[in-house]
mmCIF file of N, CA and C in Angstrom:
data_model
loop_
_atom_site.group_PDB
_atom_site.id
_atom_site.type_symbol
_atom_site.label_atom_id
_atom_site.label_comp_id
_atom_site.label_asym_id
_atom_site.label_seq_id
_atom_site.Cartn_x
_atom_site.Cartn_y
_atom_site.Cartn_z
ATOM 1 N N UNK A 1 -5.244 15.063 12.101
ATOM 2 C CA UNK A 1 -6.366 14.228 12.037
ATOM 3 C C UNK A 1 -7.617 15.145 11.397
ATOM 4 N N UNK A 2 -7.405 16.462 12.177
ATOM 5 C CA UNK A 2 -8.643 17.280 11.691
ATOM 6 C C UNK A 2 -8.792 17.384 10.250
ATOM 7 N N UNK A 3 -7.638 17.390 9.592
ATOM 8 C CA UNK A 3 -7.547 17.646 8.207
ATOM 9 C C UNK A 3 -8.371 16.552 7.468
ATOM 10 N N UNK A 4 -7.900 15.291 7.851
ATOM 11 C CA UNK A 4 -8.723 14.129 7.373
ATOM 12 C C UNK A 4 -10.169 14.201 7.566
ATOM 13 N N UNK A 5 -10.388 14.264 8.875
ATOM 14 C CA UNK A 5 -11.950 14.234 9.258
ATOM 15 C C UNK A 5 -12.688 15.414 8.421
ATOM 16 N N UNK A 6 -12.167 16.519 8.353
ATOM 17 C CA UNK A 6 -12.804 17.569 7.387
ATOM 18 C C UNK A 6 -13.154 17.254 6.008
ATOM 19 N N UNK A 7 -11.925 16.644 5.531
ATOM 20 C CA UNK A 7 -11.868 16.067 4.013
ATOM 21 C C UNK A 7 -13.007 14.929 3.778
ATOM 22 N N UNK A 8 -13.154 13.997 4.861
ATOM 23 C CA UNK A 8 -14.208 13.113 4.704
ATOM 24 C C UNK A 8 -15.430 13.744 4.791
ATOM 25 N N UNK A 9 -15.761 14.653 5.543
ATOM 26 C CA UNK A 9 -16.854 15.139 5.814
ATOM 27 C C UNK A 9 -17.242 15.906 4.316
ATOM 28 N N UNK A 10 -16.318 16.606 3.755
ATOM 29 C CA UNK A 10 -16.606 17.250 2.357
ATOM 30 C C UNK A 10 -16.866 16.369 1.307
ATOM 31 N N UNK A 11 -15.916 15.216 1.253
ATOM 32 C CA UNK A 11 -16.319 14.278 0.179
ATOM 33 C C UNK A 11 -17.459 13.606 0.281
ATOM 34 N N UNK A 12 -17.813 13.197 1.436
ATOM 35 C CA UNK A 12 -18.744 12.374 1.788
ATOM 36 C C UNK A 12 -20.125 13.083 1.873
ATOM 37 N N UNK A 13 -20.042 14.499 1.977
ATOM 38 C CA UNK A 13 -21.214 15.210 1.867
ATOM 39 C C UNK A 13 -22.284 14.858 3.369
ATOM 40 N N UNK A 14 -21.317 14.631 4.217
ATOM 41 C CA UNK A 14 -21.953 14.107 5.481
ATOM 42 C C UNK A 14 -21.084 14.813 6.790
ATOM 43 N N UNK A 15 -22.119 15.889 7.530
ATOM 44 C CA UNK A 15 -21.381 16.469 8.695
ATOM 45 C C UNK A 15 -21.751 15.729 9.928
ATOM 46 N N UNK A 16 -20.950 14.694 10.035
ATOM 47 C CA UNK A 16 -21.040 13.788 11.106
ATOM 48 C C UNK A 16 -20.459 14.411 12.520
ATOM 49 N N UNK A 17 -20.991 14.006 13.685
ATOM 50 C CA UNK A 17 -20.348 14.490 14.956
ATOM 51 C C UNK A 17 -18.984 13.790 15.288
ATOM 52 N N UNK A 18 -17.994 14.726 15.721
ATOM 53 C CA UNK A 18 -16.699 14.137 16.100
ATOM 54 C C UNK A 18 -16.560 14.657 17.382
ATOM 55 N N UNK A 19 -16.031 13.671 18.292
ATOM 56 C CA UNK A 19 -15.750 14.027 19.798
ATOM 57 C C UNK A 19 -14.313 14.166 19.925
ATOM 58 N N UNK A 20 -13.806 15.191 20.417
ATOM 59 C CA UNK A 20 -12.527 15.380 20.793
ATOM 60 C C UNK A 20 -12.163 15.103 22.029
ATOM 61 N N UNK A 21 -11.638 14.004 22.499
ATOM 62 C CA UNK A 21 -11.142 13.531 23.807
ATOM 63 C C UNK A 21 -9.837 13.811 24.162
ATOM 64 N N UNK A 22 -9.935 13.922 25.673
ATOM 65 C CA UNK A 22 -8.483 14.084 26.228
ATOM 66 C C UNK A 22 -7.671 12.768 25.800
ATOM 67 N N UNK A 23 -6.318 13.135 25.757
ATOM 68 C CA UNK A 23 -5.263 12.232 25.420
ATOM 69 C C UNK A 23 -5.402 11.129 26.687
ATOM 70 N N UNK A 24 -5.328 9.834 26.075
ATOM 71 C CA UNK A 24 -5.197 8.839 27.304
ATOM 72 C C UNK A 24 -3.668 8.610 27.926
ATOM 73 N N UNK A 25 -3.933 8.094 28.916
ATOM 74 C CA UNK A 25 -2.371 7.882 29.576
ATOM 75 C C UNK A 25 -1.659 6.734 28.453
ATOM 76 N N UNK A 26 -0.417 7.187 28.302
ATOM 77 C CA UNK A 26 0.180 6.451 27.387
ATOM 78 C C UNK A 26 0.216 6.814 25.883
ATOM 79 N N UNK A 27 -0.603 7.647 25.443
ATOM 80 C CA UNK A 27 -0.593 8.070 24.035
ATOM 81 C C UNK A 27 0.432 9.131 23.903
ATOM 82 N N UNK A 28 1.202 9.013 22.801
ATOM 83 C CA UNK A 28 2.288 10.043 22.465
ATOM 84 C C UNK A 28 1.829 11.396 22.369
ATOM 85 N N UNK A 29 2.592 12.520 22.468
ATOM 86 C CA UNK A 29 2.207 13.814 22.388
ATOM 87 C C UNK A 29 1.979 14.136 20.920
ATOM 88 N N UNK A 30 2.768 13.360 20.056
ATOM 89 C CA UNK A 30 2.606 13.666 18.579
ATOM 90 C C UNK A 30 3.153 12.430 17.969
ATOM 91 N N UNK A 31 2.603 12.400 16.630
ATOM 92 C CA UNK A 31 3.395 11.101 15.754
ATOM 93 C C UNK A 31 3.647 11.799 14.554
ATOM 94 N N UNK A 32 4.918 11.369 14.007
ATOM 95 C CA UNK A 32 5.378 11.891 12.857
ATOM 96 C C UNK A 32 5.609 10.667 11.841
ATOM 97 N N UNK A 33 5.458 10.564 10.641
ATOM 98 C CA UNK A 33 5.930 9.544 9.995
ATOM 99 C C UNK A 33 6.299 10.026 8.483
ATOM 100 N N UNK A 34 7.265 9.130 8.075
ATOM 101 C CA UNK A 34 7.910 9.383 6.888
ATOM 102 C C UNK A 34 8.081 8.075 5.964
ATOM 103 N N UNK A 35 7.347 7.855 4.951
ATOM 104 C CA UNK A 35 7.506 6.491 4.296
ATOM 105 C C UNK A 35 8.642 6.408 3.241
ATOM 106 N N UNK A 36 9.549 7.444 3.207
ATOM 107 C CA UNK A 36 10.671 7.340 2.298
ATOM 108 C C UNK A 36 11.249 6.195 2.281
ATOM 109 N N UNK A 37 11.815 5.667 3.504
ATOM 110 C CA UNK A 37 12.492 4.601 3.882
ATOM 111 C C UNK A 37 11.941 3.156 2.999
ATOM 112 N N UNK A 38 10.645 3.119 3.437
ATOM 113 C CA UNK A 38 10.046 1.974 2.899
ATOM 114 C C UNK A 38 9.953 1.866 1.224
ATOM 115 N N UNK A 39 9.659 3.116 0.708
ATOM 116 C CA UNK A 39 9.661 3.057 -0.546
ATOM 117 C C UNK A 39 11.123 3.059 -1.457
ATOM 118 N N UNK A 40 11.840 3.407 -0.631
ATOM 119 C CA UNK A 40 13.262 2.996 -1.237
ATOM 120 C C UNK A 40 13.795 1.866 -1.182
ATOM 121 N N UNK A 41 13.499 1.115 -0.077
ATOM 122 C CA UNK A 41 13.828 -0.416 0.188
ATOM 123 C C UNK A 41 12.953 -1.452 -0.004
ATOM 124 N N UNK A 42 11.904 -1.206 -0.440
ATOM 125 C CA UNK A 42 10.836 -2.403 -0.890
ATOM 126 C C UNK A 42 10.393 -2.152 -2.247
ATOM 127 N N UNK A 43 9.689 -3.084 -2.829
ATOM 128 C CA UNK A 43 8.975 -2.895 -4.181
ATOM 129 C C UNK A 43 7.636 -2.329 -4.042
ATOM 130 N N UNK A 44 7.137 -1.969 -2.586
ATOM 131 C CA UNK A 44 5.798 -1.231 -2.564
ATOM 132 C C UNK A 44 5.858 0.190 -3.122
ATOM 133 N N UNK A 45 4.680 0.345 -3.615
ATOM 134 C CA UNK A 45 4.378 1.699 -4.331
ATOM 135 C C UNK A 45 2.967 1.862 -3.997
ATOM 136 N N UNK A 46 2.762 2.987 -3.110
ATOM 137 C CA UNK A 46 1.276 3.402 -3.044
ATOM 138 C C UNK A 46 0.281 3.349 -4.304
ATOM 139 N N UNK A 47 -0.783 3.081 -4.189
ATOM 140 C CA UNK A 47 -1.682 3.232 -5.496
ATOM 141 C C UNK A 47 -2.069 4.632 -5.532
ATOM 142 N N UNK A 48 -2.427 5.158 -4.432
ATOM 143 C CA UNK A 48 -2.928 6.677 -4.340
ATOM 144 C C UNK A 48 -2.034 7.396 -3.463
ATOM 145 N N UNK A 49 -1.773 8.580 -3.989
ATOM 146 C CA UNK A 49 -0.856 9.427 -3.193
ATOM 147 C C UNK A 49 -1.539 10.889 -2.755
ATOM 148 N N UNK A 50 -2.838 11.085 -2.958
ATOM 149 C CA UNK A 50 -3.609 12.091 -2.990
ATOM 150 C C UNK A 50 -4.668 11.850 -1.978
ATOM 151 N N UNK A 51 -4.974 12.964 -0.778
ATOM 152 C CA UNK A 51 -5.919 12.606 0.182
ATOM 153 C C UNK A 51 -7.264 12.441 -0.499
ATOM 154 N N UNK A 52 -7.648 13.224 -1.330
ATOM 155 C CA UNK A 52 -8.998 13.324 -1.943
ATOM 156 C C UNK A 52 -9.318 11.808 -2.617
ATOM 157 N N UNK A 53 -8.208 11.342 -3.247
ATOM 158 C CA UNK A 53 -8.478 10.044 -3.935
ATOM 159 C C UNK A 53 -8.510 8.998 -2.896
ATOM 160 N N UNK A 54 -7.779 8.999 -1.927
ATOM 161 C CA UNK A 54 -7.584 7.984 -0.997
ATOM 162 C C UNK A 54 -8.890 7.964 -0.121
ATOM 163 N N UNK A 55 -9.446 9.056 0.120
ATOM 164 C CA UNK A 55 -11.002 9.208 0.707
ATOM 165 C C UNK A 55 -12.075 8.674 -0.180
ATOM 166 N N UNK A 56 -12.045 9.051 -1.454
ATOM 167 C CA UNK A 56 -12.939 8.536 -2.489
ATOM 168 C C UNK A 56 -12.915 7.288 -2.697
ATOM 169 N N UNK A 57 -11.597 6.496 -2.776
ATOM 170 C CA UNK A 57 -11.713 5.149 -2.775
ATOM 171 C C UNK A 57 -12.014 4.346 -1.758
ATOM 172 N N UNK A 58 -11.943 4.769 -0.370
ATOM 173 C CA UNK A 58 -12.195 4.170 0.653
ATOM 174 C C UNK A 58 -13.776 4.329 0.767
ATOM 175 N N UNK A 59 -14.355 5.247 0.455
ATOM 176 C CA UNK A 59 -15.882 5.408 0.471
ATOM 177 C C UNK A 59 -16.555 4.579 -0.526
ATOM 178 N N UNK A 60 -15.789 4.530 -1.667
ATOM 179 C CA UNK A 60 -16.473 3.609 -2.532
ATOM 180 C C UNK A 60 -16.425 1.977 -2.427
ATOM 181 N N UNK A 61 -15.262 1.768 -1.612
ATOM 182 C CA UNK A 61 -15.049 0.340 -1.131
ATOM 183 C C UNK A 61 -16.192 0.190 -0.067
ATOM 184 N N UNK A 62 -16.441 1.108 0.709
ATOM 185 C CA UNK A 62 -17.502 0.846 1.700
ATOM 186 C C UNK A 62 -18.702 0.819 1.296
ATOM 187 N N UNK A 63 -19.097 1.689 0.255
ATOM 188 C CA UNK A 63 -20.297 1.366 -0.298
ATOM 189 C C UNK A 63 -20.491 0.123 -1.062
ATOM 190 N N UNK A 64 -19.524 -0.441 -1.720
ATOM 191 C CA UNK A 64 -19.612 -1.840 -2.255
ATOM 192 C C UNK A 64 -19.745 -2.993 -1.272
ATOM 193 N N UNK A 65 -19.297 -2.760 -0.114
ATOM 194 C CA UNK A 65 -19.300 -3.657 0.722
ATOM 195 C C UNK A 65 -20.719 -3.762 1.489
ATOM 196 N N UNK A 66 -21.320 -2.569 1.512
ATOM 197 C CA UNK A 66 -22.672 -2.570 1.969
ATOM 198 C C UNK A 66 -23.614 -3.288 1.052
ATOM 199 N N UNK A 67 -23.356 -3.489 -0.046
ATOM 200 C CA UNK A 67 -24.237 -4.291 -0.898
ATOM 201 C C UNK A 67 -24.199 -5.831 -0.518
ATOM 202 N N UNK A 68 -23.471 -6.309 0.177
ATOM 203 C CA UNK A 68 -23.304 -7.718 0.694
ATOM 204 C C UNK A 68 -23.775 -8.013 2.061
ATOM 205 N N UNK A 69 -24.478 -6.780 2.718
ATOM 206 C CA UNK A 69 -24.928 -7.054 4.007
ATOM 207 C C UNK A 69 -26.367 -7.275 4.044
#
């Protein structure tokens, strides 16, 4: 998670505050994901596979949405 947060800060050029809180009751100690099975068994293919590109696309979409508020 820290990698994603730091990358968003870097790409957005915005050093926002992040609070790191204690784990809540019921939260797992860790999460591990592998998308290989869904990629093999469905026609789904991700549009982006690079964290920088994903973040840039998400930020551009959010900026686009702000025009309508």
